[in-house]
Tab-separated table of C-alpha atoms in Angstrom:
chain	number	residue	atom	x	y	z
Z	1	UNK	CA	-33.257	-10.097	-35.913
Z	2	UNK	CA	-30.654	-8.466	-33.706
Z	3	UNK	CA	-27.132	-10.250	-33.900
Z	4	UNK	CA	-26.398	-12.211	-31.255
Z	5	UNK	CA	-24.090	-10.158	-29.097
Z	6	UNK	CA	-26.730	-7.519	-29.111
Z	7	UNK	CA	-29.569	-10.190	-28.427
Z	8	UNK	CA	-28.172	-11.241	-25.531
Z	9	UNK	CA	-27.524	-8.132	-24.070
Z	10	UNK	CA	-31.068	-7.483	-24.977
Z	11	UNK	CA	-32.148	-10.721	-23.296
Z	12	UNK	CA	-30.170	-9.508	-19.981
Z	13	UNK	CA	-31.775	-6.476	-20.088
Z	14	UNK	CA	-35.077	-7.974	-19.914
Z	15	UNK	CA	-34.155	-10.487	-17.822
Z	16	UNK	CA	-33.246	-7.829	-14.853
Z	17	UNK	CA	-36.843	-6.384	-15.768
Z	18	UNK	CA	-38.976	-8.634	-13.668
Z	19	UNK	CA	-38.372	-11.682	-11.454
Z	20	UNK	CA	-39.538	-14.663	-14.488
Z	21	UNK	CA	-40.536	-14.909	-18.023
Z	22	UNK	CA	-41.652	-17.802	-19.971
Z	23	UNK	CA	-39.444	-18.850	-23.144
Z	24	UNK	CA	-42.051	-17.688	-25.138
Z	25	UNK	CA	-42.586	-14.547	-23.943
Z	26	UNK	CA	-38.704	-13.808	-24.474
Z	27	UNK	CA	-39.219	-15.021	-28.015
Z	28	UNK	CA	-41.575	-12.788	-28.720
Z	29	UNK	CA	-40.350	-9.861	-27.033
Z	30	UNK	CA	-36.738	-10.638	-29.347
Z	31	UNK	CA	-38.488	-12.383	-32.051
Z	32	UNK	CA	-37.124	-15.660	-32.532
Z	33	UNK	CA	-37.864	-18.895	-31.624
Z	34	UNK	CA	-37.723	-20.634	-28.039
Z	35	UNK	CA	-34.949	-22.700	-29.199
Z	36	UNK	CA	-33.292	-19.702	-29.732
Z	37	UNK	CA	-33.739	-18.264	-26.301
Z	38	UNK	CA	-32.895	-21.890	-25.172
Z	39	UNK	CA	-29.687	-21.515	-26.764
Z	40	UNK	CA	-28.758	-17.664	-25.427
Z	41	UNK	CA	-29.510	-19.229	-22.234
Z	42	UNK	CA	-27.039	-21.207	-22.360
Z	43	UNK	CA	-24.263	-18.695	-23.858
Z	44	UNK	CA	-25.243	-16.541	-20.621
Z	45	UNK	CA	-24.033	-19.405	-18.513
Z	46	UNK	CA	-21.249	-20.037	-20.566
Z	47	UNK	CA	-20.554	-16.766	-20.074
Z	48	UNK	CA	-20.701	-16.783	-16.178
Z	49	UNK	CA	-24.187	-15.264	-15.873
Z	50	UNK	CA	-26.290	-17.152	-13.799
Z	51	UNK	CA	-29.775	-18.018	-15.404
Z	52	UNK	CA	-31.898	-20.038	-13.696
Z	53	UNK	CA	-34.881	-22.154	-15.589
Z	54	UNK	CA	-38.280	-23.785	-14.215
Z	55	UNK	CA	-39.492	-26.595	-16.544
Z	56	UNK	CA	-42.871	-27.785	-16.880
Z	57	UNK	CA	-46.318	-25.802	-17.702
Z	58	UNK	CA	-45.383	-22.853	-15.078
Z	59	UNK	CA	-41.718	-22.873	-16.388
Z	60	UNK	CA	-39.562	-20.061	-16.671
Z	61	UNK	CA	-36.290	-17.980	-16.545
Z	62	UNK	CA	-34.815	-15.466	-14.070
Z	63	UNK	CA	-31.523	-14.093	-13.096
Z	64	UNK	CA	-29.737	-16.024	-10.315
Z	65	UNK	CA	-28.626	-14.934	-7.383
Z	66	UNK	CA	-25.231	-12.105	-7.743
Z	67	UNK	CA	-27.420	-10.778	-11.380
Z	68	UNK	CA	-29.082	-8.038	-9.863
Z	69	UNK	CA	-27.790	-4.876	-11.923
Z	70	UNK	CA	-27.030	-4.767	-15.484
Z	71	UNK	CA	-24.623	-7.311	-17.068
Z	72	UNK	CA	-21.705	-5.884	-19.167
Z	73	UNK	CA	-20.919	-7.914	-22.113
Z	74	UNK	CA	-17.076	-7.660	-21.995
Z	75	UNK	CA	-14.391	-10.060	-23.111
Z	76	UNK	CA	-11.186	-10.319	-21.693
Z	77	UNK	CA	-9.349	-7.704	-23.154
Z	78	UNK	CA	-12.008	-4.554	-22.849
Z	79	UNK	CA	-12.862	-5.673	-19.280
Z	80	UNK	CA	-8.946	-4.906	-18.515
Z	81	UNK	CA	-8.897	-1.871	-20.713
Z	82	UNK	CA	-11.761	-0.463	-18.774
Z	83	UNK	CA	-10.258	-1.588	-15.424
Z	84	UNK	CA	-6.893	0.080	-16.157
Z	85	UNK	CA	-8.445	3.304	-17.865
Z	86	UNK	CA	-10.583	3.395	-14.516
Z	87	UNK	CA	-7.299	2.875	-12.145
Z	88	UNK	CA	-5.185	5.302	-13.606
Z	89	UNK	CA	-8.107	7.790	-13.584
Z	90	UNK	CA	-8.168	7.524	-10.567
Z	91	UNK	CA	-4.684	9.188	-10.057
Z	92	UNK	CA	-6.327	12.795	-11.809
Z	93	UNK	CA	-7.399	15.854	-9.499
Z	94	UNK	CA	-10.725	15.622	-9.058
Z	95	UNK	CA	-11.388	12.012	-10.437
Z	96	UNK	CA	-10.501	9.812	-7.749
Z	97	UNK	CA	-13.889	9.205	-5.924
Z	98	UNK	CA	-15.845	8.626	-9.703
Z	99	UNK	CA	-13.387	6.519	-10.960
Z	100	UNK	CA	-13.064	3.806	-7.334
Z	101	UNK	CA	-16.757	4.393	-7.610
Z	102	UNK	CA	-17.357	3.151	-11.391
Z	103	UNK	CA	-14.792	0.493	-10.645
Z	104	UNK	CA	-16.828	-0.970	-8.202
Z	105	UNK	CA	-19.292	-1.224	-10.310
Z	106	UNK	CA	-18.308	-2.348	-12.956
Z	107	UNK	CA	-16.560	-5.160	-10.806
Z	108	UNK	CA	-20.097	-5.859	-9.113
Z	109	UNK	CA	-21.633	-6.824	-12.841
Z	110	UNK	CA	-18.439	-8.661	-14.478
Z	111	UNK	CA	-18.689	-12.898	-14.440
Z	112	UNK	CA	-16.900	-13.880	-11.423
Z	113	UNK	CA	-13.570	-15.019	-13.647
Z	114	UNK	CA	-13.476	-11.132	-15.505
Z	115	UNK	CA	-14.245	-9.804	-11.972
Z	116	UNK	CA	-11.256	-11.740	-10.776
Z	117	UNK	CA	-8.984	-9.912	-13.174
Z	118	UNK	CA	-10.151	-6.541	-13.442
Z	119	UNK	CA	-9.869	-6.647	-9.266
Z	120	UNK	CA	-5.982	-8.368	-9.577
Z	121	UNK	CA	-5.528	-4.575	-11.827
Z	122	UNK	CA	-7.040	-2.465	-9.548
Z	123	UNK	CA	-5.374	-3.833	-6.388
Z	124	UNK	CA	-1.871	-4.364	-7.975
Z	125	UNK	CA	-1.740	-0.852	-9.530
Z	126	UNK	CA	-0.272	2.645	-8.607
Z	127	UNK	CA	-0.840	5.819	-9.858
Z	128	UNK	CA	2.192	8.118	-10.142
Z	129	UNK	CA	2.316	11.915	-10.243
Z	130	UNK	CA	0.262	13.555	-13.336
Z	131	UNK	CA	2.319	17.211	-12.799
Z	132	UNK	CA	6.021	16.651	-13.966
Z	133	UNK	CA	5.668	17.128	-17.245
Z	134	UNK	CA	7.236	14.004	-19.709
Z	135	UNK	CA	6.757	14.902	-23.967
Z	136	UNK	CA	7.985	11.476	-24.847
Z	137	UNK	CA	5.016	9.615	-26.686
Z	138	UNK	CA	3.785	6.368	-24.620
Z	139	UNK	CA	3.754	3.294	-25.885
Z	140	UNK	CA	0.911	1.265	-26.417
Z	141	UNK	CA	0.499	-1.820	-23.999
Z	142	UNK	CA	-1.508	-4.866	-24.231
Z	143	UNK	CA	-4.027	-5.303	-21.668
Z	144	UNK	CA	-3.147	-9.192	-21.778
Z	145	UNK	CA	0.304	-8.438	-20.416
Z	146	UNK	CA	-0.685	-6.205	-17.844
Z	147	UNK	CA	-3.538	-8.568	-16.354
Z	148	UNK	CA	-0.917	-11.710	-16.486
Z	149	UNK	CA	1.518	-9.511	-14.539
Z	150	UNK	CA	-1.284	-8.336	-11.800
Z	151	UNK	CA	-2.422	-11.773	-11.336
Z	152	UNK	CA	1.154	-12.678	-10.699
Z	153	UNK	CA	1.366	-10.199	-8.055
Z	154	UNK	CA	-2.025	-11.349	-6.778
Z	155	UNK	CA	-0.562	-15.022	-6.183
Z	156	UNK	CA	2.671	-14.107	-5.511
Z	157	UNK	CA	4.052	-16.074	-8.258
Z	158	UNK	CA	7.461	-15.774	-9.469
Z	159	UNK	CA	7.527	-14.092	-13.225
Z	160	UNK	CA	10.006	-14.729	-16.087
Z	161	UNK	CA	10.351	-12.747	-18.993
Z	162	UNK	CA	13.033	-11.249	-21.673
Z	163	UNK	CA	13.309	-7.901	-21.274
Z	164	UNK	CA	14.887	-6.023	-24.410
Z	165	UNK	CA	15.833	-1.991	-23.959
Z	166	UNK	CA	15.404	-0.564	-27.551
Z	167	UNK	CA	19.036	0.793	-28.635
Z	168	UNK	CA	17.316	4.402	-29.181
Z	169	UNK	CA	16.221	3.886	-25.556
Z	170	UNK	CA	19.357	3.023	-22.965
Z	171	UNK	CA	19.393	5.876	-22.225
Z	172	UNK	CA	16.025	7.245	-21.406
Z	173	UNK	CA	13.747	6.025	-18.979
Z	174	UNK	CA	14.299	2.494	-18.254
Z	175	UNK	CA	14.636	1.713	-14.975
Z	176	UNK	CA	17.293	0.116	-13.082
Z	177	UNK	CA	16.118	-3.038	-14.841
Z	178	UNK	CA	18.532	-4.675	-16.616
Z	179	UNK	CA	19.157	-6.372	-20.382
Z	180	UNK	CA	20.103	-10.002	-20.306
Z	181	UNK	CA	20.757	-13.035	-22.954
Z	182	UNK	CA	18.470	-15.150	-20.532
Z	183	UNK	CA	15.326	-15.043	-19.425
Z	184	UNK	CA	14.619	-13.159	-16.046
Z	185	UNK	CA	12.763	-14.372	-12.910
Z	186	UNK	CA	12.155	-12.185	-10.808
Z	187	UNK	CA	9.177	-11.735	-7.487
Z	188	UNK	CA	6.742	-9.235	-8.895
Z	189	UNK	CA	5.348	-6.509	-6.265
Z	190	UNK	CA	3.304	-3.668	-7.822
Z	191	UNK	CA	2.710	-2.113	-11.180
Z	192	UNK	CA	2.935	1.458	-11.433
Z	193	UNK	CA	1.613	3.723	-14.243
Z	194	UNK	CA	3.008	7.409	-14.420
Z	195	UNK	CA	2.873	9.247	-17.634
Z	196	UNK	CA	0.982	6.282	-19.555
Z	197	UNK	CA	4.455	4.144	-18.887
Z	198	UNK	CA	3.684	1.311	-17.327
Z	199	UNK	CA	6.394	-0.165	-14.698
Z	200	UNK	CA	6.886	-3.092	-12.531
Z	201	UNK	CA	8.594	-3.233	-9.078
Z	202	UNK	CA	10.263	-6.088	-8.573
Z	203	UNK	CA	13.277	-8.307	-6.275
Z	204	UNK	CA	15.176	-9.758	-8.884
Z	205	UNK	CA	17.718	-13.052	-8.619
Z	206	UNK	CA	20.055	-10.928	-6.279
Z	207	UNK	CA	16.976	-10.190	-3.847
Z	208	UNK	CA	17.453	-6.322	-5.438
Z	209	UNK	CA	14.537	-4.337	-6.057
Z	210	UNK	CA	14.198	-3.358	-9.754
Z	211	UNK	CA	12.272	-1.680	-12.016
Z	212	UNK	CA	11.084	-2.627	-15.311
Z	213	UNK	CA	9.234	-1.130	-18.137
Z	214	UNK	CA	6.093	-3.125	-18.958
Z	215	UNK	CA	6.450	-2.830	-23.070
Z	216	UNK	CA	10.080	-3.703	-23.013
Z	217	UNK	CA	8.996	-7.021	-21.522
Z	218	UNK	CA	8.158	-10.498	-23.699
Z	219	UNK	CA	6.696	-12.994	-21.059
Z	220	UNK	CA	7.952	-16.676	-20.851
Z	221	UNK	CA	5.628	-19.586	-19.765
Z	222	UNK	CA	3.995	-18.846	-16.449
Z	223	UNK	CA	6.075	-20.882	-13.322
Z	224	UNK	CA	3.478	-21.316	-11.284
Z	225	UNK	CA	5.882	-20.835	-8.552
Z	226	UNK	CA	5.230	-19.085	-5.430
Z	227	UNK	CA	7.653	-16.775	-3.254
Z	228	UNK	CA	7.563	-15.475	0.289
Z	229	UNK	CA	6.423	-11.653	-0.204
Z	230	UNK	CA	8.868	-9.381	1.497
Z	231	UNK	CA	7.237	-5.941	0.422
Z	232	UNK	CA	9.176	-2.597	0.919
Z	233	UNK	CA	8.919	-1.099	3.839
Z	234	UNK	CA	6.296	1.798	3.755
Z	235	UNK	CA	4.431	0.527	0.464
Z	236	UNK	CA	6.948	2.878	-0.922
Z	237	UNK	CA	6.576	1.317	-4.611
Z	238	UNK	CA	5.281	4.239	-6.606
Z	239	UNK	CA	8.169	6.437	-5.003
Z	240	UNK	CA	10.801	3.896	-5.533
Z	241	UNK	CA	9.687	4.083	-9.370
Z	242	UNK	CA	10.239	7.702	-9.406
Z	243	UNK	CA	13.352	7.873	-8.106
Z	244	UNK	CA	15.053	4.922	-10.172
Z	245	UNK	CA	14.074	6.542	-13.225
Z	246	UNK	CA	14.496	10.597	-12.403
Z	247	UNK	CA	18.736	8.814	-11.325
Z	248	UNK	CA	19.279	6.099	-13.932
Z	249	UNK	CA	16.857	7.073	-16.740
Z	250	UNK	CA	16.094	10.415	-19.121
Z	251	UNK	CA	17.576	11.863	-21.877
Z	252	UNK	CA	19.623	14.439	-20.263
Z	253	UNK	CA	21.033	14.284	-16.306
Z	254	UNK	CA	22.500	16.577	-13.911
Z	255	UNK	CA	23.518	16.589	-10.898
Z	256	UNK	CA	23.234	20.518	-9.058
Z	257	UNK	CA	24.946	22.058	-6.224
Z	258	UNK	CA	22.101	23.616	-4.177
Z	259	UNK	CA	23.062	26.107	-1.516
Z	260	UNK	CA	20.410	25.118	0.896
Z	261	UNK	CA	19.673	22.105	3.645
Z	262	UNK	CA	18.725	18.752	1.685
Z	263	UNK	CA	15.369	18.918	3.907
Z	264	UNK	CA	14.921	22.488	2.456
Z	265	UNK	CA	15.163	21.063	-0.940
Z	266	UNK	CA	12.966	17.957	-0.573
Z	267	UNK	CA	10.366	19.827	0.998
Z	268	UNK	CA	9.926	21.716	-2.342
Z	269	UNK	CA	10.380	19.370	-4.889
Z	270	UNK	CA	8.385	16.098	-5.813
Z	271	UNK	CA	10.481	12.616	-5.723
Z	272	UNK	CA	9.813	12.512	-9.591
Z	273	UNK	CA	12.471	14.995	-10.044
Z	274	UNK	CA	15.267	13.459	-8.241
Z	275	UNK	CA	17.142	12.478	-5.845
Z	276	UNK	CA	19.019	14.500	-3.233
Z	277	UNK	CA	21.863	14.181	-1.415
Z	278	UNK	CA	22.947	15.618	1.534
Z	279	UNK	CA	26.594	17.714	1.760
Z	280	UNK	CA	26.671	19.301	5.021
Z	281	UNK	CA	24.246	21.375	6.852
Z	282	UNK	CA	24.030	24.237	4.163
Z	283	UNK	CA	24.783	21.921	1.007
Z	284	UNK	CA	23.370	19.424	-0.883
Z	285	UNK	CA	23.466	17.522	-4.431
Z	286	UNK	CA	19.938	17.100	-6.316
Z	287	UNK	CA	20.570	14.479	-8.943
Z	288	UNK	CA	17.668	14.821	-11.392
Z	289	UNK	CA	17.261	14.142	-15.476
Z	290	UNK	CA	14.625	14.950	-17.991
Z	291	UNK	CA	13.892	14.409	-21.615
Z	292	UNK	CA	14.760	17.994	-22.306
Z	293	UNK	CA	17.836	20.660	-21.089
Z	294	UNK	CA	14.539	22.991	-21.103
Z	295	UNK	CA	12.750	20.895	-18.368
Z	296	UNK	CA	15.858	20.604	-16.030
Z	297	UNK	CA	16.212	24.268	-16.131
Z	298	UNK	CA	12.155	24.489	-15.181
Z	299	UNK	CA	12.354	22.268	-12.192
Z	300	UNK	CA	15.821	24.172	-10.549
Z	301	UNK	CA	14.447	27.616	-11.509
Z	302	UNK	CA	11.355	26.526	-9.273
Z	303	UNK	CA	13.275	25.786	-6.334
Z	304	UNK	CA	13.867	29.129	-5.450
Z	305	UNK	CA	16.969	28.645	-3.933
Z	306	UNK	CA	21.024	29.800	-4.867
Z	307	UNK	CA	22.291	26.709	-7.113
Z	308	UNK	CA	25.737	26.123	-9.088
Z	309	UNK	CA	25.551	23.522	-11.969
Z	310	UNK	CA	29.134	22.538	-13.388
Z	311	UNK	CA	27.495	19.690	-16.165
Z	312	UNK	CA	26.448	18.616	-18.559
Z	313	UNK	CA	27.904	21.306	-21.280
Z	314	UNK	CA	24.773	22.006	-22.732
Z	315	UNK	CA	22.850	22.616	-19.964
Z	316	UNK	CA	25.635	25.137	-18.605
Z	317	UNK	CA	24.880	26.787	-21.695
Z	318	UNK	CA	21.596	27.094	-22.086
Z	319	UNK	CA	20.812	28.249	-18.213
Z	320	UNK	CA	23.429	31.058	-19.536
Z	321	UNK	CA	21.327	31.758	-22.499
Z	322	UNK	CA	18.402	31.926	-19.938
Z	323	UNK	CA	19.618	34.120	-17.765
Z	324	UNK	CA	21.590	36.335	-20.651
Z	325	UNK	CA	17.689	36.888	-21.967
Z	326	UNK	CA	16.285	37.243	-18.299
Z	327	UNK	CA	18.556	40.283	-17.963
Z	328	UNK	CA	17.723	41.739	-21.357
Z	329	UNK	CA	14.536	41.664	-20.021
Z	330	UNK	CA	14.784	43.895	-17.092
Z	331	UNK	CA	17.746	46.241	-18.104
């Protein structure tokens, strides 16, 4: 006897086979009892599958209306890990159509409360940039936090939370979101994944937009309270994310001279390396940061374009090192 997970994916399957079958022939195609079927029957509704039954000498079973393709047997959690594994494949070259296509479907077979939160994920999500480069490890999230925080954004319901920076981490990669002895309320926007970091835009108490990393966060009792949404202008959340961390987060920072129109410069970089700031017509600032002195010096030696950096010490150094080897290399 199959268990009875398998059984009544089993019975589901044979279910969408034809439009009716008799308890007993359902019995004996699983081989138990009719009770038995009586009973999956009733998990499946439980469940949010609609069954429907026909008493009587021509009774019988059949999928209700909305049960035309195969079921997935999901619970909570995997439907959201599927969802979000879905969404942020979606954000890879080549990927994009497949993975709105399989999230469709898998939306189309879900019980309508599953379907309500894999859909809150996939239309509260952004994908960021998969080409600048990040070797710090990612943590792992729960899919429980991510689907309260979506269906937050869904209702537009205020969120409070603690939200606890690691001391190894105050430096790296947090966001303009700040620590605090209370807990924080704040009008939750969009969540944005880049590099397997999750973040969330947000207006905190001070109407400011913010941004906060998902794993640093421990929610509080859902309010239940709505708010007015105000969204930024230009649905500019994944972009907003990108620049707060490339100026307030990363290991190392720097801010660079470059000898060249800030237009010139922003047509050649992408917002996850920084921010730049005008000078005059033939002068800017790009303020940018990575984990590593050896990334900075990638991402400037790409522009193409005359530079001076005065700081940090280290970095000075080792673009001198650099270009001390670069000449080796041609004399």
């Amino acid at each position: 006897m199959l268990e009875t997970s398998s059984r009544l994916l089993s019975l589901l399957a044979l279910l969408q086979t034809r439009p009716a079958w008799t308890g007993a022939e359902l019995a004996d195609r699983l081989e138990v009892t009719t009770r038995t079927i009586r009973n999956d029957v009733d998990r499946l509704r439980e469940l949010g599958y609609p069954v429907d039954a026909m008493r009587g000498p021509a009774g019988h079973y059949k999928l209700g209306v909305g049960a035309k393709l195969p079921p997935l047997l999901l619970d909570d959690e995997e439907a959201v890990a599927v969802a979000v594994g879905l969404r942020t494949g979606a954000g890879l070259a080549g990927m994009e159509e497949s993975s709105v296509r399989a999230l469709t479907k898998l939306e189309q077979v879900l019980p309508h409360r599953l379907r309500r939160q894999v859909k809150a994920v996939h239309q509260a999500t952004s994908q960021g940039p998969e080409n600048t480069g990040s070797n710090v490890e990612a943590p792992e999230i729960d899919p429980a936090l991510l689907s309260t925080i979506a269906a937050c954004i869904r209702d537009q319901h205020y969120l409070r939370f603690d939200y606890e920076v690691p001391p190894e981490a105050l430096s790296r990669d947090a966001g303009s979101g700040r620590t605090s002895n209370l807990p924080l309320l704040v009008q939750p926007y969009r969540l944005v994944s880049w590099h397997r970091f999750w973040y969330v835009v947000a207006r905190d108490e001070h109407n400011e937009w913010r941004t906060y990393r998902a794993d640093w966060m421990s929610l509080r009792m859902a309010t239940g309270m709505r708010y007015d949404a105000r969204p930024m202008p230009d649905d500019d959340y994944t972009d907003f994310v990108l620049r707060d961390v490339a100026s307030t987060g990363w290991k190392v920072h720097a801010r660079i001279t470059v000898f060249a129109p800030a237009a010139e410069v922003l047509s050649r970089i992408h917002a996850a390396v920084g921010v730049v700031e005008a000078v005059d017509e033939e002068t800017c600032v790009l303020v940018t940061g990575s984990d590593s002195l050896e990334m900075i010096a990638v991402y400037v030696g790409m522009l193409g374009l005359d530079f001076r950096i005065d700081g940090p010490p280290g970095l000075v150094e080792h673009l001198r090192t650099l270009g001390e080897r670069y000449l080796r290399a041609i004399s």
